[in-house]
Each structure stands twice: as structure tokens, then as C-alpha cells.
CSV table of C-alpha atoms in Angstrom, one decimal:
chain,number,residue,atom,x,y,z
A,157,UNK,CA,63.8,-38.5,140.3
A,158,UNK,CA,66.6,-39.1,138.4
A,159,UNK,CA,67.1,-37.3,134.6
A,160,UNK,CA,66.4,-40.5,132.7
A,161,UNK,CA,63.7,-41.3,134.6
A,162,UNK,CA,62.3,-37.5,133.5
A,163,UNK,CA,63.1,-37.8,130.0
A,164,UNK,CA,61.3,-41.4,129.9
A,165,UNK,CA,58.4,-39.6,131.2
A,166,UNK,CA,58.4,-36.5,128.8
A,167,UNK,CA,58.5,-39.0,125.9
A,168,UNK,CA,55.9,-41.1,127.1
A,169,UNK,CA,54.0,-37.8,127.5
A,170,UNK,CA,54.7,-36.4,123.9
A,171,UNK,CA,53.6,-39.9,122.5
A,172,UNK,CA,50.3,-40.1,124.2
A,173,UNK,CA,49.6,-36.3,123.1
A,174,UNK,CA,50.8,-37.2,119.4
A,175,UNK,CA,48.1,-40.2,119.8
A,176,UNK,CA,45.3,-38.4,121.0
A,177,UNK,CA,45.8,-35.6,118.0
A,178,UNK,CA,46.0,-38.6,116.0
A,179,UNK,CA,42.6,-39.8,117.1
A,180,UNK,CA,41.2,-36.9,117.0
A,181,UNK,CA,42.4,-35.7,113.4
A,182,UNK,CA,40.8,-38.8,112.0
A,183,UNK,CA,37.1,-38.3,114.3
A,184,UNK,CA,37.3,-34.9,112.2
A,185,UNK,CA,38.3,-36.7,109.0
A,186,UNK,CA,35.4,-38.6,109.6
A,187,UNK,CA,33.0,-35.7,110.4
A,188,UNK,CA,33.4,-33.9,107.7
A,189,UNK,CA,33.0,-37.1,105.4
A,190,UNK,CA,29.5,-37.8,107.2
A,191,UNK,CA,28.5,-33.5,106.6
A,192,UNK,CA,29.0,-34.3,102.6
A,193,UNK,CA,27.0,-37.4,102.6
A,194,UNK,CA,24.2,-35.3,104.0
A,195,UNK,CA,24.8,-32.2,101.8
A,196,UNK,CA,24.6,-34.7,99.0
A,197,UNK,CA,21.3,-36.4,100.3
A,198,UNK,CA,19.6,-32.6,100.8
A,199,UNK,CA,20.6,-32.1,96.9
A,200,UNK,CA,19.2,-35.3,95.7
A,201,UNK,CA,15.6,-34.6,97.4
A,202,UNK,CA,13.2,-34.3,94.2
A,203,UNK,CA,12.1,-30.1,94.0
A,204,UNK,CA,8.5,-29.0,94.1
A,205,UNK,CA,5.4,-30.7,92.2
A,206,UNK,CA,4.4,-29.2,88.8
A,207,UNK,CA,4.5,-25.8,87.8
A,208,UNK,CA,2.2,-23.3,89.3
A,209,UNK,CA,0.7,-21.8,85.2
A,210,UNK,CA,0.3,-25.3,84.5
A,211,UNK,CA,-1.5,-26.3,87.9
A,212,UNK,CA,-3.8,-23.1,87.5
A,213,UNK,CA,-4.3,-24.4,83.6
A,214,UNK,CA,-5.8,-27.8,84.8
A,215,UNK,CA,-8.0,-26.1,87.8
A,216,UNK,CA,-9.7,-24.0,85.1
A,217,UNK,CA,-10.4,-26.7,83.3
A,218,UNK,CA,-11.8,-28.7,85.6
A,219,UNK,CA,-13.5,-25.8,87.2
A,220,UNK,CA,-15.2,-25.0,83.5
A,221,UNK,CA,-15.3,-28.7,82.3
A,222,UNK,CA,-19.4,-28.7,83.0
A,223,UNK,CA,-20.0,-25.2,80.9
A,224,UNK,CA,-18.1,-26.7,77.6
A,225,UNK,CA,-20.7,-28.3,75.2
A,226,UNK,CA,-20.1,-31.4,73.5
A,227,UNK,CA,-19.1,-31.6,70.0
A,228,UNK,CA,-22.2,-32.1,67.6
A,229,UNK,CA,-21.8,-35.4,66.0
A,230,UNK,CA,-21.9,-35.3,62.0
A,231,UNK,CA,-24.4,-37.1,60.4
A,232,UNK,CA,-25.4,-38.0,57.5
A,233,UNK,CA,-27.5,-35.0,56.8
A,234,UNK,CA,-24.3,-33.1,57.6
A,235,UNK,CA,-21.7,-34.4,54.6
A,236,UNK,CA,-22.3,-32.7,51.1
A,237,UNK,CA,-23.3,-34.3,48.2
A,238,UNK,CA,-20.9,-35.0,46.1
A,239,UNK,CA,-22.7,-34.3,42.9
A,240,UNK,CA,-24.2,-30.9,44.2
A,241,UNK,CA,-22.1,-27.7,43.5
A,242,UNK,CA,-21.8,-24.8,46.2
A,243,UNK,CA,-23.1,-21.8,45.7
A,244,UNK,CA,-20.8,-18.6,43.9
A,245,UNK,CA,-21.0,-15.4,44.3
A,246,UNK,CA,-22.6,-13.6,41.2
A,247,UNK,CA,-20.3,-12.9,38.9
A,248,UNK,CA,-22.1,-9.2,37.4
A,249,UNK,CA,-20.9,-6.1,38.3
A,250,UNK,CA,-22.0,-4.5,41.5
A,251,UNK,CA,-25.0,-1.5,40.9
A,252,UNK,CA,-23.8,1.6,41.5
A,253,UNK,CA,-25.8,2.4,44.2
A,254,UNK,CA,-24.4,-0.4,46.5
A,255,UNK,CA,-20.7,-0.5,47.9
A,256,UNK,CA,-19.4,-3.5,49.3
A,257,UNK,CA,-19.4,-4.1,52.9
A,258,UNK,CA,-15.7,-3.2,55.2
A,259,UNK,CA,-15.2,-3.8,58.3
A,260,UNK,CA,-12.9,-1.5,58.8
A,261,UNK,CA,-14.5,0.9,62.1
A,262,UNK,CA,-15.1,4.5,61.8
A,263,UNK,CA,-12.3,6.3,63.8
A,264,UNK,CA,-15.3,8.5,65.2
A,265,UNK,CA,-16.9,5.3,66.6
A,266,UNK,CA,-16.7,4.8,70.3
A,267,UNK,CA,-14.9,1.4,71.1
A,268,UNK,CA,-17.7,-1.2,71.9
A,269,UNK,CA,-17.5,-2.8,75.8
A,270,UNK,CA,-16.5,-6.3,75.6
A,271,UNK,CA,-18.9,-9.1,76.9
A,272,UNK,CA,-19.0,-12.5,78.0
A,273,UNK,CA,-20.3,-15.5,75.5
A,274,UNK,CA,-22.3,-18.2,76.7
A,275,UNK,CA,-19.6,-20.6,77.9
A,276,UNK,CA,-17.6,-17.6,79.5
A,277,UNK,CA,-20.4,-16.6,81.4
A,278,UNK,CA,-20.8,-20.3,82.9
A,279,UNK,CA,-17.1,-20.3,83.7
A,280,UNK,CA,-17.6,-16.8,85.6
A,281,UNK,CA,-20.7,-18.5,87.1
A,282,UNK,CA,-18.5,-21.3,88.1
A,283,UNK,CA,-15.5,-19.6,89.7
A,284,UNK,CA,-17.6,-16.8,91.4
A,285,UNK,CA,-19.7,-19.7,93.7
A,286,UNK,CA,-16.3,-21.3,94.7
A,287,UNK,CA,-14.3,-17.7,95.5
A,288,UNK,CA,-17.6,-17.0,97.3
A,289,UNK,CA,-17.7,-20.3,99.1
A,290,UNK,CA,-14.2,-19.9,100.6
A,291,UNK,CA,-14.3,-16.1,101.2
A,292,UNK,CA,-17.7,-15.4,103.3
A,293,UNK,CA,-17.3,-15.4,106.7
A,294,UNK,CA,-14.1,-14.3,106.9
A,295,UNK,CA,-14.0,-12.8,110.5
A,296,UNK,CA,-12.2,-9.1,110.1
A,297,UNK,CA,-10.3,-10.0,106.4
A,298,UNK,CA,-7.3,-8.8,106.1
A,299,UNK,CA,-5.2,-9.0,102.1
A,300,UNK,CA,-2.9,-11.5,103.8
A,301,UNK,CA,-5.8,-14.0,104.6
A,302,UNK,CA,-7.7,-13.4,101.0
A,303,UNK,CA,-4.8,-13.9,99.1
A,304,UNK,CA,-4.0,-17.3,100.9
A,305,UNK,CA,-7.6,-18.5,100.0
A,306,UNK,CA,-7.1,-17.8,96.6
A,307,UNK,CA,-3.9,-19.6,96.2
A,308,UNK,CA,-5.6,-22.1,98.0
A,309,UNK,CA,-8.1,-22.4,95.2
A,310,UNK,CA,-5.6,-22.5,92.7
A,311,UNK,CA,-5.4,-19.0,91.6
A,312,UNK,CA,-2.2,-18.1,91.9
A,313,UNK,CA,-0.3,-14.3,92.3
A,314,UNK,CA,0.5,-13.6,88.7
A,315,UNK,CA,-3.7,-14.0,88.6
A,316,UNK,CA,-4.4,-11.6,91.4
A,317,UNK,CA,-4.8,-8.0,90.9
A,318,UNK,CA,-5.6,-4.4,93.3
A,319,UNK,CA,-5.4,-7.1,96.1
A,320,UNK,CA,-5.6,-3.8,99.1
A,321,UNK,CA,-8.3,-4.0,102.4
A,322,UNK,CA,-9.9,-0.6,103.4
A,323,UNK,CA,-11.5,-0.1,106.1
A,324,UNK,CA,-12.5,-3.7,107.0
A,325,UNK,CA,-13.5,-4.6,103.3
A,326,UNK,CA,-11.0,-6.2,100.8
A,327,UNK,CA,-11.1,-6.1,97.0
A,328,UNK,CA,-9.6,-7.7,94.5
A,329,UNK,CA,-9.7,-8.8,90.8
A,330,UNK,CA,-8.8,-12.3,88.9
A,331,UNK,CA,-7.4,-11.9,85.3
A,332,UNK,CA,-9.1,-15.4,84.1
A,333,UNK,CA,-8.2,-14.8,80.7
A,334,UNK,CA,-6.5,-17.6,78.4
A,335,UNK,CA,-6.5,-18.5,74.9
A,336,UNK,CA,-8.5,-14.8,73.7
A,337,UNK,CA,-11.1,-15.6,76.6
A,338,UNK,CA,-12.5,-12.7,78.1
A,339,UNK,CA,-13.7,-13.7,81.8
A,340,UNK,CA,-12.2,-11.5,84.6
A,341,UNK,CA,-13.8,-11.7,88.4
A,342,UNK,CA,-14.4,-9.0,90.7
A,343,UNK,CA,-14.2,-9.8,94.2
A,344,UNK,CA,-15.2,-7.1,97.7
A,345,UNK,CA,-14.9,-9.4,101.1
A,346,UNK,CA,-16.6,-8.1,103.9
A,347,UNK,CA,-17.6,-11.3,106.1
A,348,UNK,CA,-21.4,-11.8,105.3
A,349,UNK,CA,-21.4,-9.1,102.4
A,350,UNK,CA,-18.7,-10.7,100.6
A,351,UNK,CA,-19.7,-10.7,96.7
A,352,UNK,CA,-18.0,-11.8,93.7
A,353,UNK,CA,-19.2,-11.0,90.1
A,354,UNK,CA,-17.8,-11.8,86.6
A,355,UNK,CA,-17.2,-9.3,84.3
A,356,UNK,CA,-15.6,-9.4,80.3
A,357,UNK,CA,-12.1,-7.5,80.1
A,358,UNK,CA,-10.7,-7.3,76.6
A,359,UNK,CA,-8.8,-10.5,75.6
A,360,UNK,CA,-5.5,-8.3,74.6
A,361,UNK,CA,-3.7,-6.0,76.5
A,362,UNK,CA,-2.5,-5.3,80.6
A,363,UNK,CA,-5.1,-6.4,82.9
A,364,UNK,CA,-6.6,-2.8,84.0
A,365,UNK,CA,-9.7,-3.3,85.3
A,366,UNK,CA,-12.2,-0.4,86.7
A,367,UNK,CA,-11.2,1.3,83.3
């Protein structure tokens, strides 16, 4: 082999290798262009549905929609006349003997237990058949499988409370409370034993129940 032959040869070679990183360089160019079109379409995908307060506003509504009466209609009966005056309060002195009423509690008295009104204790009714529903038969409960059946129904974490099993039996507690309502649910799952009962909580305040 003569030299120019071998130099002909190395150039050829060092041309073909320049080529090839050529090719290359532009597969990659082209890679990492198709990686930020899909890092872009991953972005663009819409997040999660509605939020989860407003989701477990609408399920207690539905879920107490049947215990809410209906507005009385007004009738005729109902508007004032015009042309009659309300009553006043007399306007004598007081006797005495009589003080005015206050409603301002002795500091003696004992705090009185809060209870459930008529459409609260529907509602309590109401949530307590479908908890029950979707707990009993639970084969060996465990906190992991209650608490999934909950969120299920719509009752999400910020709602659940002293969520703990024991011994095979689970218990937990649902702070049902909006708007100065008072309802609170009291849950123990134990497969066929599983109850749930509705209790009144004070409307202000941490959720403490048991106290």
C-alpha cells in the first residue's frame, strides 16, 4: 500500500465518522424535541374533579334533601292588615315586685347537653342507615378498610375522627357539623355488630367527642 493510498483511506475514514456523529447529533436533537412535546402534553392534562369540602357539601345535601320541610306558602290569612296596628309593650312602670327577664346564665349553672332538632335527627337517621349499609359485614375490619368506605360515601378525612381498631372492633366518629348544625355520628364495626348512632356535639368549638 502505498502512503497516498493510506492517507486517501484515513480521510475517507474521518469523513464517514464525522457523518455518522452528524446523524446521530441530529437523532438526539430530535429526541429531546419529541421528550418536551410529551412533558408539555402531561402539563396540559386537566387536574382532579371538584374539590373534596365542596363534594362532601353536595352529598350532605342530597343525603338530607328528604328531612328538609318545604317552605309554608303565605296566604292570605298570613299578610297583615294594613289598617290594624301591632301590639306595644305597655308603656307603665314595671311593679316592684317583678324584674325583667335576662338571659344571661348563672355561672353556678351546669352547661346544658346539646341535642339534635327535628331535621338534625332525620339527617342522623339518614347517614347512620347508609354508614351502616356499607360497613356490616366487614370480614375482620381493619382502620384502613373503614376509612376507604367512608371516603367512598363521600365523607372525607378532615370529617373523620378517633379512626383506631382494637381488638377486631373499629371505632370512629363523623363531625357532620355545618352552618351551626349539631349532628355528629358515632360509628363501632365489628362485622354483624357493627352500629352507628347520631349524637348532638356543640355547634362551636374542636370536635371532642366522648367528652
Amino acid at each position: 500500500m502505498t502512503l497516498n493510498r493510506f492517507f486517501m483511506g484515513t480521510g475517507a475514514a474521518a469523513l464517514a465518522v464525522v457523518a455518522l456523529a452528524a446523524c446521530g447529533s441530529g437523532r438526539g436533537g430530535e429526541r429531546q424535541r419529541n421528550t418536551v412535546h410529551a412533558v408539555d402534553a402531561r402539563a396540559a392534562v386537566p387536574g382532579p374533579g371538584p374539590d373534596a369540602q365542596v363534594a362532601f357539601m353536595e352529598m350532605l345535601e342530597r343525603v338530607g334533601a328528604p328531612c328538609v320541610p318545604d317552605a309554608p306558602a303565605v296566604t292570605e290569612t298570613d299578610v297583615p292588615d294594613p289598617a290594624e296596628r301591632p301590639p306595644t309593650r305597655p308603656s307603665g312602670p314595671l311593679p316592684v315586685d317583678e324584674k325583667p327577664p335576662t338571659d344571661v346564665p348563672s355561672p353556678t349553672a351546669a352547661p346544658e347537653r346539646p341535642t339534635l332538632n327535628g331535621v338534625e335527627a332525620c339527617e342522623g337517621r339518614a347517614h347512620g342507615e347508609r354508614v351502616l349499609r356499607a360497613l356490616t359485614g366487614l370480614n375482620r375490619p381493619t382502620a384502613t378498610q373503614v376509612r376507604r368506605k367512608l371516603n367512598e360515601l363521600g365523607y372525607t378525612d378532615f370529617r373523620v375522627h378517633g379512626l383506631k381498631a382494637r381488638r377486631g372492633v373499629v371505632r370512629f366518629w363523623l363531625d357532620l357539623r355545618v352552618m351551626g348544625g349539631q349532628l355528629a355520628l358515632e360509628g363501632t364495626v365489628a362485622g354483624k355488630e357493627t352500629t352507628v348512632k347520631a349524637f348532638a356535639h356543640p355547634a362551636e368549638g374542636v370536635f371532642r367527642p366522648g367528652r
